[in-house]
Amino acid sequence: QVQFVESGGGLVQPGGSLRLSCAASGLFLDYYAVAWFRQAPGKEREGVACSSSDGSTVYSDSVKGRFTISRDNAKNIVYLQMNSPNSGDTAIYYCAADIERRRCTSTYQYSKTYNYWGQGTQVTVSS
């Protein structure tokens, strides 16, 4: 059984930092593109960042230069380092694996083959 578990969310001040983790079981993440998504209240889910199996990355414009996605294939974990967050980053963050792709493209968030999702972790940016 494939399971994704996100953790590391919480309350963070604007300009602070937070690291989210996505731990997978039942699936070897190193074979797949893995992405972080987020959904704020009243808004549609959007892609945040994507990590290819070869380590290359793609970021949405709204987080580029502030967030970093990385992976530890030995631990089967994907991370999202959030630096200098602002109130616009407040959302539930989810990770997901694209089971038909190893490499992220600029349109990664529109792929229909993210079959496995975690339950999400809440990030609130507030002073």
mmCIF file of C-alpha atoms in Angstrom:
data_model
loop_
_atom_site.group_PDB
_atom_site.id
_atom_site.type_symbol
_atom_site.label_atom_id
_atom_site.label_comp_id
_atom_site.label_asym_id
_atom_site.label_seq_id
_atom_site.Cartn_x
_atom_site.Cartn_y
_atom_site.Cartn_z
ATOM 1 C CA GLN A 1 0.000 0.000 0.000
ATOM 2 C CA VAL A 2 1.388 3.354 -1.046
ATOM 3 C CA GLN A 3 1.295 6.061 1.587
ATOM 4 C CA PHE A 4 2.581 9.624 1.656
ATOM 5 C CA VAL A 5 2.887 11.515 4.924
ATOM 6 C CA GLU A 6 3.610 15.230 5.004
ATOM 7 C CA SER A 7 4.936 16.888 8.142
ATOM 8 C CA GLY A 8 6.684 20.026 9.332
ATOM 9 C CA GLY A 9 3.874 22.514 8.901
ATOM 10 C CA GLY A 10 2.864 25.043 11.506
ATOM 11 C CA LEU A 11 2.860 28.730 12.277
ATOM 12 C CA VAL A 12 5.775 30.752 10.931
ATOM 13 C CA GLN A 13 6.427 34.477 10.949
ATOM 14 C CA PRO A 14 6.848 36.380 7.720
ATOM 15 C CA GLY A 15 10.486 36.258 6.736
ATOM 16 C CA GLY A 16 11.139 33.155 8.806
ATOM 17 C CA SER A 17 11.776 29.628 7.574
ATOM 18 C CA LEU A 18 10.138 26.235 7.674
ATOM 19 C CA ARG A 19 10.996 22.834 6.245
ATOM 20 C CA LEU A 20 8.297 20.444 5.126
ATOM 21 C CA SER A 21 8.899 16.728 4.722
ATOM 22 C CA CYS A 22 7.121 14.175 2.571
ATOM 23 C CA ALA A 23 7.838 10.583 3.558
ATOM 24 C CA ALA A 24 6.739 7.810 1.237
ATOM 25 C CA SER A 25 6.188 4.118 1.818
ATOM 26 C CA GLY A 26 5.255 1.450 -0.691
ATOM 27 C CA LEU A 27 6.830 3.430 -3.525
ATOM 28 C CA PHE A 28 10.439 4.268 -4.370
ATOM 29 C CA LEU A 29 10.454 8.000 -4.968
ATOM 30 C CA ASP A 30 13.715 7.944 -6.887
ATOM 31 C CA TYR A 31 11.886 6.549 -9.919
ATOM 32 C CA TYR A 32 9.385 9.375 -10.176
ATOM 33 C CA ALA A 33 8.889 13.090 -10.422
ATOM 34 C CA VAL A 34 7.590 14.322 -7.066
ATOM 35 C CA ALA A 35 5.877 17.646 -6.559
ATOM 36 C CA TRP A 36 4.623 19.862 -3.789
ATOM 37 C CA PHE A 37 1.230 21.478 -4.205
ATOM 38 C CA ARG A 38 -0.752 23.822 -1.996
ATOM 39 C CA GLN A 39 -4.329 24.904 -1.564
ATOM 40 C CA ALA A 40 -5.427 28.022 0.244
ATOM 41 C CA PRO A 41 -9.000 28.526 1.464
ATOM 42 C CA GLY A 42 -11.280 29.411 -1.414
ATOM 43 C CA LYS A 43 -8.575 28.877 -4.008
ATOM 44 C CA GLU A 44 -7.710 26.113 -6.406
ATOM 45 C CA ARG A 45 -4.813 23.798 -5.770
ATOM 46 C CA GLU A 46 -1.594 25.025 -7.343
ATOM 47 C CA GLY A 47 1.816 23.580 -7.973
ATOM 48 C CA VAL A 48 4.683 24.875 -5.866
ATOM 49 C CA ALA A 49 7.739 22.917 -6.932
ATOM 50 C CA CYS A 50 8.698 19.689 -8.648
ATOM 51 C CA SER A 51 11.723 17.416 -8.263
ATOM 52 C CA SER A 52 12.761 15.106 -11.084
ATOM 53 C CA SER A 53 14.319 11.705 -10.454
ATOM 54 C CA ASP A 54 17.640 13.100 -11.739
ATOM 55 C CA GLY A 55 17.492 15.939 -9.226
ATOM 56 C CA SER A 56 16.497 18.723 -11.601
ATOM 57 C CA THR A 57 13.793 21.045 -10.312
ATOM 58 C CA VAL A 58 10.988 23.306 -11.478
ATOM 59 C CA TYR A 59 9.440 26.080 -9.392
ATOM 60 C CA SER A 60 6.355 28.197 -9.682
ATOM 61 C CA ASP A 61 7.109 31.872 -10.165
ATOM 62 C CA SER A 62 5.532 32.755 -6.828
ATOM 63 C CA VAL A 63 8.113 30.781 -4.823
ATOM 64 C CA LYS A 64 11.160 30.882 -7.073
ATOM 65 C CA GLY A 65 14.195 32.074 -5.163
ATOM 66 C CA ARG A 66 12.526 31.507 -1.784
ATOM 67 C CA PHE A 67 11.627 27.819 -1.671
ATOM 68 C CA THR A 68 13.854 24.829 -2.385
ATOM 69 C CA ILE A 69 12.711 21.308 -3.151
ATOM 70 C CA SER A 70 15.117 18.465 -2.517
ATOM 71 C CA ARG A 71 15.031 14.754 -2.029
ATOM 72 C CA ASP A 72 16.827 12.098 -0.024
ATOM 73 C CA ASN A 73 16.304 8.929 -2.010
ATOM 74 C CA ALA A 74 17.982 6.785 0.626
ATOM 75 C CA LYS A 75 15.339 7.888 3.137
ATOM 76 C CA ASN A 76 12.573 8.061 0.519
ATOM 77 C CA ILE A 77 11.755 11.620 1.575
ATOM 78 C CA VAL A 78 11.203 14.819 -0.376
ATOM 79 C CA TYR A 79 11.623 18.171 1.365
ATOM 80 C CA LEU A 80 10.402 21.678 0.789
ATOM 81 C CA GLN A 81 12.534 24.353 2.412
ATOM 82 C CA MET A 82 10.491 27.524 2.761
ATOM 83 C CA ASN A 83 12.523 30.701 3.291
ATOM 84 C CA SER A 84 11.117 34.203 3.605
ATOM 85 C CA PRO A 85 7.494 33.063 3.512
ATOM 86 C CA ASN A 86 4.730 35.640 3.336
ATOM 87 C CA SER A 87 1.015 35.591 4.032
ATOM 88 C CA GLY A 88 0.361 34.477 0.466
ATOM 89 C CA ASP A 89 2.071 31.186 1.246
ATOM 90 C CA THR A 90 -0.546 30.248 3.867
ATOM 91 C CA ALA A 91 -2.145 27.012 2.666
ATOM 92 C CA ILE A 92 -2.331 23.276 3.128
ATOM 93 C CA TYR A 93 0.698 21.741 1.453
ATOM 94 C CA TYR A 94 0.562 18.343 -0.221
ATOM 95 C CA CYS A 95 3.108 16.138 -1.917
ATOM 96 C CA ALA A 96 2.419 13.768 -4.761
ATOM 97 C CA ALA A 97 4.280 11.463 -7.137
ATOM 98 C CA ASP A 98 3.679 11.402 -10.870
ATOM 99 C CA ILE A 99 3.745 7.711 -11.631
ATOM 100 C CA GLU A 100 4.231 8.203 -15.378
ATOM 101 C CA ARG A 101 7.052 10.722 -15.330
ATOM 102 C CA ARG A 102 10.579 10.803 -14.066
ATOM 103 C CA ARG A 103 11.254 14.357 -15.175
ATOM 104 C CA CYS A 104 9.396 17.544 -14.270
ATOM 105 C CA THR A 105 8.344 19.903 -17.019
ATOM 106 C CA SER A 106 7.131 23.480 -16.844
ATOM 107 C CA THR A 107 3.562 22.161 -16.902
ATOM 108 C CA TYR A 108 4.087 19.590 -14.145
ATOM 109 C CA GLN A 109 1.151 20.810 -12.110
ATOM 110 C CA TYR A 110 -1.300 19.954 -14.886
ATOM 111 C CA SER A 111 -0.306 16.303 -15.166
ATOM 112 C CA LYS A 112 -3.188 13.874 -14.656
ATOM 113 C CA THR A 113 -1.046 11.084 -13.293
ATOM 114 C CA TYR A 114 -0.395 12.162 -9.718
ATOM 115 C CA ASN A 115 -1.937 9.032 -8.314
ATOM 116 C CA TYR A 116 -0.635 9.162 -4.779
ATOM 117 C CA TRP A 117 -1.231 12.030 -2.352
ATOM 118 C CA GLY A 118 -0.604 12.689 1.298
ATOM 119 C CA GLN A 119 -3.109 14.161 3.751
ATOM 120 C CA GLY A 120 -1.418 17.545 3.724
ATOM 121 C CA THR A 121 0.214 19.760 6.319
ATOM 122 C CA GLN A 122 -1.034 23.212 7.255
ATOM 123 C CA VAL A 123 1.318 26.170 6.908
ATOM 124 C CA THR A 124 0.224 29.487 8.365
ATOM 125 C CA VAL A 125 2.356 32.572 7.845
ATOM 126 C CA SER A 126 1.469 35.251 10.348
ATOM 127 C CA SER A 127 3.073 37.612 12.800
#
